[in-house]
Coordinates of C-alpha atoms in Angstrom, one line a residue:
M241 CA 267.0 261.5 164.2
A242 CA 263.7 259.8 163.5
E243 CA 265.3 257.6 160.8
R244 CA 268.2 256.6 163.1
A245 CA 265.8 255.6 165.8
K246 CA 263.9 253.3 163.6
K247 CA 267.0 251.5 162.7
V248 CA 268.1 250.7 166.3
C249 CA 267.3 247.2 167.6
Y250 CA 265.5 247.3 170.9
Y251 CA 267.7 244.5 172.3
E252 CA 270.9 246.4 171.2
L253 CA 269.5 249.6 172.6
L254 CA 269.0 247.9 176.0
G255 CA 272.3 245.9 175.8
L256 CA 270.4 242.6 176.2
D257 CA 270.5 239.2 174.3
R258 CA 267.4 238.2 172.3
K259 CA 266.8 235.3 174.6
C260 CA 266.7 237.4 177.8
E261 CA 264.2 237.0 180.5
A262 CA 261.4 239.5 181.3
A263 CA 263.1 240.3 184.7
E264 CA 266.3 241.3 183.0
I265 CA 264.4 243.6 180.7
K266 CA 262.7 245.3 183.6
T267 CA 265.9 245.7 185.6
T268 CA 267.9 247.1 182.7
Y269 CA 265.2 249.5 181.8
R270 CA 265.0 251.0 185.2
R271 CA 268.8 251.4 185.4
L272 CA 269.0 253.1 181.9
A273 CA 265.9 255.2 182.6
L274 CA 267.5 256.8 185.6
K275 CA 270.7 257.4 183.7
M276 CA 269.1 258.9 180.6
H277 CA 266.4 260.9 182.3
P278 CA 266.5 264.6 180.9
D279 CA 266.5 265.9 184.5
K280 CA 269.7 264.1 185.2
A281 CA 271.4 264.8 181.8
K282 CA 273.9 267.3 183.2
Q283 CA 274.8 265.1 186.0
N284 CA 275.7 262.3 183.5
G285 CA 277.5 264.7 181.0
L286 CA 274.8 264.4 178.4
D287 CA 273.0 267.0 176.3
V288 CA 269.4 267.5 177.2
D289 CA 268.1 266.9 173.6
E290 CA 270.3 263.8 173.3
A291 CA 269.1 262.5 176.7
T292 CA 265.5 263.1 175.8
R293 CA 265.9 261.2 172.5
M294 CA 267.6 258.3 174.2
F295 CA 265.0 258.2 177.0
Q296 CA 262.1 258.0 174.6
Q297 CA 263.8 255.3 172.7
I298 CA 264.4 253.3 176.0
Q299 CA 260.8 253.7 176.9
E300 CA 259.6 252.4 173.5
A301 CA 261.9 249.4 173.7
H302 CA 260.6 248.5 177.1
S303 CA 257.0 249.1 176.0
V304 CA 257.4 246.6 173.1
L305 CA 259.6 244.0 174.9
S306 CA 257.7 244.0 178.2
D307 CA 254.4 243.0 176.3
V308 CA 254.5 239.2 175.4
Q309 CA 252.5 239.5 172.2
E310 CA 254.3 242.6 171.0
R311 CA 257.7 240.9 171.7
A312 CA 256.8 237.8 169.8
W313 CA 255.6 240.0 166.9
Y314 CA 258.9 242.0 167.1
D315 CA 261.0 239.0 167.1
A316 CA 259.2 237.5 164.1
H317 CA 259.5 240.7 162.0
R318 CA 262.6 242.3 163.4
E319 CA 264.4 242.5 160.0
Q320 CA 261.4 244.1 158.2
I321 CA 260.9 246.6 161.0
L322 CA 264.6 247.7 161.0
K323 CA 264.6 248.3 157.2
G324 CA 261.2 249.8 157.1
D325 CA 262.2 253.2 155.8
D326 CA 264.8 252.0 153.3
E327 CA 262.6 249.9 151.1
P328 CA 259.0 250.2 149.8
G329 CA 256.6 247.5 150.1
E330 CA 258.0 244.0 149.6
D331 CA 255.8 243.3 146.7
P332 CA 253.7 245.9 144.9
F333 CA 251.3 243.3 143.9
R334 CA 250.7 242.5 147.5
T335 CA 250.5 246.0 148.9
K336 CA 251.9 249.4 148.1
I337 CA 252.3 250.3 151.8
N338 CA 255.2 249.2 154.0
L339 CA 253.5 248.5 157.3
Y340 CA 256.5 247.8 159.2
R341 CA 257.8 251.3 159.3
Y342 CA 254.7 252.2 161.4
F343 CA 255.6 249.7 164.1
S344 CA 257.8 252.3 165.8
T345 CA 257.1 255.6 167.6
G346 CA 259.7 257.2 165.4
C347 CA 257.3 257.5 162.4
F348 CA 255.6 260.4 164.2
S349 CA 256.5 263.5 166.2
G350 CA 254.4 264.1 169.2
F351 CA 250.6 263.6 169.7
G352 CA 249.3 266.6 168.0
D353 CA 247.2 267.1 164.9
D354 CA 250.0 268.5 162.8
S355 CA 251.2 266.8 159.6
Q356 CA 253.9 264.9 161.5
G357 CA 251.8 264.2 164.6
F358 CA 250.5 260.9 165.8
F359 CA 246.9 261.4 164.6
A360 CA 247.8 262.7 161.1
V361 CA 250.4 260.0 160.4
Y362 CA 248.1 257.1 161.4
A363 CA 245.0 258.7 159.8
D364 CA 246.7 258.8 156.5
L365 CA 248.0 255.1 156.9
F366 CA 244.7 253.6 157.7
H367 CA 243.0 255.7 154.9
A368 CA 245.6 254.4 152.4
I369 CA 244.9 250.8 153.4
D370 CA 241.1 251.3 153.0
T371 CA 241.6 252.9 149.6
E372 CA 243.8 250.0 148.5
E373 CA 241.1 247.5 149.4
K374 CA 238.5 249.6 147.6
E375 CA 240.6 249.8 144.3
W376 CA 241.2 246.1 144.2
E377 CA 239.1 245.0 141.1
D378 CA 239.5 241.2 141.2
A379 CA 238.0 240.8 144.7
D380 CA 235.3 238.2 145.3
E381 CA 233.9 240.1 148.3
E382 CA 231.9 243.4 148.2
F383 CA 233.8 246.4 149.6
R384 CA 232.8 247.8 152.9
A385 CA 234.2 251.2 153.9
M386 CA 236.0 251.2 157.3
P387 CA 235.7 253.9 159.9
P388 CA 238.3 256.8 159.9
F389 CA 241.0 257.1 162.5
G390 CA 239.9 260.7 163.4
N391 CA 241.9 263.2 165.4
S392 CA 242.5 264.3 169.0
T393 CA 239.0 265.8 169.3
S394 CA 237.0 262.8 168.0
E395 CA 234.2 261.6 170.1
W396 CA 234.7 258.3 172.0
A397 CA 231.9 256.6 170.1
D398 CA 233.9 257.2 166.8
V399 CA 237.1 256.0 168.4
A400 CA 235.4 252.9 169.7
S401 CA 233.9 252.2 166.4
F402 CA 237.3 252.5 164.6
Y403 CA 239.0 250.0 166.9
K404 CA 236.1 247.6 166.9
N405 CA 236.1 247.3 163.0
W406 CA 239.8 247.4 162.4
L407 CA 240.7 244.8 165.1
D408 CA 238.6 242.5 162.9
F409 CA 240.2 243.6 159.6
C410 CA 239.9 241.1 156.7
S411 CA 241.4 241.9 153.3
R412 CA 239.4 241.4 150.1
K413 CA 242.4 241.2 147.8
A414 CA 243.4 238.0 146.0
F415 CA 247.1 237.6 147.1
G416 CA 247.9 236.0 143.7
Y417 CA 251.6 236.8 144.4
A418 CA 251.8 233.8 146.7
D419 CA 251.1 231.3 143.9
K420 CA 253.8 228.6 143.7
W421 CA 252.8 227.1 140.4
N422 CA 251.7 228.3 137.0
P423 CA 248.7 226.2 136.1
K424 CA 249.5 226.8 132.3
D425 CA 252.6 224.6 132.7
A426 CA 250.6 221.7 133.7
Q427 CA 250.9 218.5 131.6
N428 CA 247.4 217.3 132.2
R429 CA 244.1 218.1 134.1
Q430 CA 245.1 216.3 137.3
V431 CA 248.4 218.2 137.6
R432 CA 246.6 221.4 136.9
R433 CA 244.1 220.7 139.6
A434 CA 246.8 219.8 142.1
M435 CA 248.7 223.1 141.2
E436 CA 245.5 225.1 141.8
Q437 CA 244.9 223.6 145.2
E438 CA 248.4 224.3 146.4
N439 CA 248.2 227.9 145.0
K440 CA 244.8 228.2 146.8
K441 CA 246.3 227.3 150.1
A442 CA 249.3 229.6 149.6
R443 CA 247.0 232.5 149.0
Q444 CA 245.0 231.7 152.0
V445 CA 248.2 231.7 154.1
A446 CA 249.3 235.0 152.7
K447 CA 245.9 236.7 153.3
K448 CA 246.0 235.4 156.9
E449 CA 249.5 236.8 157.4
F450 CA 248.5 240.2 156.0
N451 CA 245.3 240.4 158.1
A452 CA 247.5 239.6 161.2
E453 CA 249.9 242.4 160.3
V454 CA 247.1 245.0 160.0
R455 CA 245.5 243.8 163.3
Q456 CA 248.7 243.9 165.1
L457 CA 249.4 247.3 163.8
V458 CA 245.9 248.5 165.1
R459 CA 246.8 247.0 168.5
F460 CA 250.1 248.8 168.5
V461 CA 248.4 252.1 167.8
Q462 CA 245.6 251.5 170.3
K463 CA 248.1 250.9 173.1
R464 CA 249.6 254.4 172.4
D465 CA 246.5 256.3 171.6
P466 CA 245.9 259.3 174.1
R467 CA 242.2 259.0 173.6
V468 CA 242.3 255.5 174.8
E469 CA 244.4 256.2 177.8
A470 CA 242.1 259.1 178.8
R471 CA 239.0 256.8 178.4
Q472 CA 240.6 254.1 180.5
K473 CA 241.3 256.8 183.1
Q474 CA 237.8 258.0 183.0
Q475 CA 236.5 254.5 183.4
M476 CA 238.8 253.8 186.3
K477 CA 237.6 257.0 188.0
A478 CA 234.0 256.2 187.3
E479 CA 234.4 252.7 188.8
A480 CA 236.1 254.1 191.9
D481 CA 233.2 256.6 192.3
K482 CA 230.7 253.9 191.8
A483 CA 232.4 251.7 194.5
K484 CA 232.4 254.7 196.9
R485 CA 228.7 255.3 196.1
D486 CA 227.9 251.6 196.6
L487 CA 229.8 251.5 199.9
A488 CA 227.9 254.7 201.1
Q489 CA 224.6 253.0 200.1
K490 CA 225.5 249.9 201.9
E491 CA 226.4 251.7 205.0
E492 CA 223.2 253.8 204.8
R493 CA 221.1 250.6 204.4
K494 CA 222.9 249.1 207.5
L495 CA 222.1 252.2 209.5
Q496 CA 218.4 252.2 208.4
E497 CA 218.2 248.5 209.3
A498 CA 219.7 249.2 212.6
Q499 CA 217.4 252.0 213.3
E500 CA 214.3 249.9 212.2
R501 CA 215.4 247.0 214.5
Q502 CA 215.8 249.6 217.3
Q503 CA 212.4 250.9 216.7
K504 CA 210.8 247.5 216.6
Q505 CA 212.5 246.6 219.8
E506 CA 211.4 249.8 221.4
A507 CA 207.8 249.2 220.3
K508 CA 207.8 245.7 221.5
R509 CA 209.2 246.9 224.9
Q510 CA 206.5 249.4 225.1
A511 CA 203.8 246.9 224.3
D512 CA 205.1 244.5 226.9
E513 CA 205.2 247.3 229.4
E514 CA 201.6 248.1 228.6
R515 CA 200.5 244.5 228.8
W516 CA 202.3 244.0 232.1
A517 CA 200.7 247.3 233.4
E518 CA 197.2 246.0 232.4
A519 CA 197.8 242.6 234.0
E520 CA 199.1 244.3 237.2
A521 CA 196.0 246.6 237.2
A522 CA 193.7 243.6 236.8
R523 CA 195.4 241.8 239.7
E524 CA 195.1 245.0 241.8
A525 CA 191.5 245.1 241.0
R526 CA 191.0 241.5 242.0
R527 CA 192.8 242.2 245.3
A528 CA 190.5 245.3 245.9
R529 CA 187.6 242.9 245.4
G530 CA 189.0 240.6 248.1
E531 CA 190.1 237.9 245.7
A532 CA 193.4 236.1 246.6
V533 CA 196.2 236.5 244.0
S534 CA 199.3 234.5 244.4
D535 CA 202.7 235.2 243.1
D536 CA 202.6 232.0 241.0
E537 CA 199.6 233.3 239.3
S538 CA 201.4 236.6 238.5
N539 CA 204.3 234.7 237.0
D540 CA 201.9 232.5 234.9
D541 CA 200.4 235.8 233.6
D542 CA 203.8 237.0 232.6
N543 CA 205.0 233.7 231.0
D544 CA 202.2 232.5 228.8
V545 CA 204.6 230.2 227.0
V546 CA 204.0 226.6 228.0
E547 CA 207.1 224.3 227.7
Y548 CA 207.2 220.5 227.6
S549 CA 210.2 218.8 229.0
C550 CA 211.7 215.3 228.7
E551 CA 213.6 214.5 231.8
A552 CA 215.3 211.5 230.1
C553 CA 216.8 213.5 227.2
R554 CA 217.0 216.8 229.1
K555 CA 215.2 218.6 226.3
T556 CA 212.4 221.2 226.3
F557 CA 209.7 221.7 223.6
K558 CA 207.4 224.6 222.9
S559 CA 204.4 222.6 221.6
E560 CA 202.7 219.4 222.5
K561 CA 203.0 218.1 219.0
A562 CA 206.8 218.5 219.0
F563 CA 207.0 216.7 222.3
A564 CA 204.8 213.8 221.1
Q565 CA 207.0 213.4 218.0
H566 CA 210.1 213.4 220.3
E567 CA 208.5 210.7 222.4
K568 CA 208.1 208.5 219.3
S569 CA 211.7 209.0 218.1
K570 CA 214.2 206.2 218.0
K571 CA 216.8 208.0 220.1
H572 CA 214.3 208.7 222.9
L573 CA 212.9 205.1 223.0
Q574 CA 216.5 203.7 223.2
L575 CA 217.4 206.1 226.0
V576 CA 214.3 205.4 227.9
S577 CA 215.0 201.6 227.6
K578 CA 218.6 202.1 228.8
L579 CA 217.5 204.3 231.7
R580 CA 214.9 201.7 232.7
A581 CA 217.4 198.9 232.9
Q582 CA 219.8 201.2 234.8
L583 CA 217.1 202.1 237.3
E584 CA 216.2 198.4 237.8
R585 CA 219.9 197.7 238.5
D586 CA 220.2 200.5 240.9
L587 CA 217.1 199.4 242.8
A588 CA 218.4 195.9 243.0
E589 CA 221.8 197.0 244.2
E590 CA 220.2 199.2 246.9
E591 CA 218.0 196.3 248.0
D592 CA 221.0 194.0 248.2
E593 CA 223.0 196.6 250.2
E594 CA 220.1 197.0 252.6
D595 CA 219.7 193.2 253.1
E596 CA 223.4 193.1 253.9
D597 CA 223.1 196.0 256.4
D598 CA 220.2 194.1 258.0
E599 CA 222.1 190.8 258.3
E600 CA 225.0 192.7 259.7
E601 CA 222.7 194.4 262.3
Q602 CA 221.2 191.0 263.1
K603 CA 224.6 189.4 263.7
A604 CA 225.8 192.3 265.8
G605 CA 222.7 192.5 267.9
A606 CA 222.2 188.7 268.6
P607 CA 222.8 187.4 272.3
P608 CA 225.3 184.9 273.3
A609 CA 224.9 181.3 271.9
D610 CA 223.9 179.5 275.2
D611 CA 221.4 182.1 276.4
S612 CA 219.9 182.5 273.1
D613 CA 219.2 178.7 272.8
V614 CA 217.5 178.7 276.2
D615 CA 215.5 181.8 275.4
L616 CA 214.4 180.5 272.0
E617 CA 213.3 177.1 273.4
A618 CA 211.5 178.8 276.2
G619 CA 209.7 181.2 274.0
A620 CA 208.9 178.8 271.1
G621 CA 205.4 178.2 272.2
T622 CA 204.5 181.7 272.7
S623 CA 206.3 183.5 269.8
A624 CA 204.4 183.1 266.6
A625 CA 206.7 185.2 264.4
P626 CA 210.3 186.1 264.7
Q627 CA 211.2 189.8 265.7
S628 CA 213.5 192.0 263.9
G629 CA 217.1 191.5 265.1
L630 CA 216.4 188.1 266.8
G631 CA 217.1 185.2 264.4
G632 CA 215.2 184.5 261.3
P633 CA 215.1 186.6 258.2
P634 CA 215.3 190.3 258.6
A635 CA 212.2 192.5 258.2
R636 CA 211.7 194.1 254.8
N637 CA 211.1 197.9 254.3
P638 CA 207.6 198.1 252.8
E639 CA 208.4 201.3 250.9
K640 CA 211.4 199.6 249.2
L641 CA 209.4 196.5 248.4
E642 CA 206.7 198.7 246.8
A643 CA 209.4 200.3 244.7
K644 CA 210.9 197.1 243.7
A645 CA 207.5 195.7 242.8
A646 CA 206.8 198.8 240.8
A647 CA 210.0 198.5 238.9
Q648 CA 209.4 194.9 238.0
D649 CA 205.9 195.7 237.0
G650 CA 207.3 198.4 234.8
G651 CA 209.8 196.0 233.2
E652 CA 207.0 193.4 232.6
D653 CA 204.9 196.1 231.0
S654 CA 207.7 197.4 228.8
E655 CA 208.3 193.8 227.5
G656 CA 204.7 193.4 226.7
S657 CA 204.0 196.8 225.2
E658 CA 207.3 198.9 224.9
G659 CA 205.6 201.9 223.2
S660 CA 203.0 202.5 225.9
D661 CA 202.8 206.1 226.9
E662 CA 201.5 205.3 230.4
D663 CA 204.3 203.0 231.2
E664 CA 206.8 205.4 230.0
D665 CA 205.4 208.3 231.9
D666 CA 205.3 206.2 235.0
F667 CA 208.9 205.1 234.4
L668 CA 210.0 208.7 233.9
A669 CA 208.4 209.8 237.1
R670 CA 210.1 206.9 239.0
F671 CA 213.3 207.7 237.3
A672 CA 213.2 211.4 238.2
A673 CA 212.2 210.5 241.9
N674 CA 215.1 208.1 242.1
Q675 CA 217.6 210.7 240.8
K676 CA 216.3 213.2 243.4
K677 CA 216.6 210.6 246.1
R678 CA 220.2 209.8 245.1
E679 CA 221.5 213.3 244.7
P680 CA 221.6 214.3 248.5
S681 CA 223.4 211.0 249.2
R682 CA 226.1 211.8 246.7
D683 CA 226.8 215.2 248.1
Q684 CA 226.8 214.1 251.8
P685 CA 228.1 210.8 253.0
S686 CA 225.6 208.8 255.0
Q687 CA 226.1 208.4 258.7
K688 CA 225.2 205.1 260.1
A689 CA 224.7 204.3 263.8
D690 CA 227.2 202.2 265.6
P691 CA 225.8 198.6 265.2
V692 CA 227.4 197.5 268.5
E693 CA 225.7 200.1 270.4
D694 CA 222.3 199.5 268.8
S695 CA 222.6 195.7 269.2
D696 CA 223.4 196.2 272.8
E697 CA 220.4 198.3 273.3
S698 CA 218.1 196.0 271.3
S699 CA 219.4 192.9 273.0
G700 CA 219.0 194.3 276.4
S701 CA 215.3 195.4 275.9
D702 CA 214.0 192.9 273.4
G703 CA 215.7 190.0 275.3
G704 CA 213.7 190.9 278.4
E705 CA 210.5 191.1 276.6
V706 CA 211.0 187.6 275.1
N707 CA 211.9 186.0 278.3
G708 CA 209.1 187.5 279.9
S709 CA 206.6 186.5 277.3
G710 CA 207.9 182.9 277.5
G711 CA 206.6 182.4 281.1
G712 CA 210.1 181.3 282.3
A713 CA 211.4 182.6 285.6
P714 CA 214.2 185.2 285.4
R715 CA 217.6 184.1 286.5
G716 CA 218.5 184.8 290.2
T717 CA 214.9 184.8 291.6
P718 CA 213.6 182.3 294.0
G719 CA 211.2 179.7 292.8

């Protein structure tokens, strides 16, 4: 059965074309594996032994064809592999061992240490290859013994050493069978040298091919070695355990850090409570001595941190140095200049509005045209300055005039020395005062008195005073 299995083409066994895709190989393998599984042999009308043999062949075919490198090697050496048991080595001068017969699981029976088992078969193979290299007499390189294959009980260090050395196998034989020309047939020296060069290249190609065959065979065996599989499982388990340990250590570190943070917070809280208790005791002692202790002082004791604020930029700073640097920044200076111009415009607009209101009050409170002319003529000699609401320019509010003058002075100072700290502080103070002044007016609309009623009252009272001061007799009285 073993010989029959070696002669079956993997593509024919799966019923696929040699140019099939990897997906087709996978689908066909699953379908045949379910059909040929030994547990379902009776359901499919097959003998258990026959089903077992077919199932192993299907697994081997899928193992080779599903691997890209192994499939490429199988496609390139398919004919040699299929006739591996029927013929000896292709050329005894090259090697006495037919390597292709070992590229199949049919060359061994089971993975035991018996004479037909996996370890015995491949141990003899690699020993034969190493012996052949040792017995080659015309080699230019010195012989170096290769590690043995071992058995099922070999230590992993020996197994790892075997695969490490054999995966870098390099033959020391001459491969003279690959010569294309016989230098003795050369007509002259130039032709002989040309023949020797071509023969040298052909030997190098043959040596490279043989080394590739041995290394590919080593990879084929390594993939099916139970010792390698066990090592891989052990490494995977060790990595999983290490990952669990690392995760547990990480969680433990997080827990410890959280506990340390909690302890630090608790210690800080206790220290603050002690400090507050000491401060409260000191205040109580001062109160007992008859000293006055305000609530503001208590708050100042609790909050020792001094903050510096910029009203224009609406920023706070914890140190005077940071605040000073901020005052020199370009953004701050630009914003201060912009706000200064805005403040001046607002003050000018307010002044204009107040002037308009005064003019409207003056017009609304003036007496009729005829009487006013008589009264004004009569009181021209006695009235040195016009009164508010009676002709002439309206009286200005002294507080507004002072604010305007301060704004103009601030503008002139900024033109002369824009970076002056005193001007800037004065401007910021005026800006904050103006904002506070404008905020109530935005929330509640201003209520103005009825100008008609005010004018009537003012005209009735003030007109009498003017007429009386002018010395003229009142109307309707006898002379």
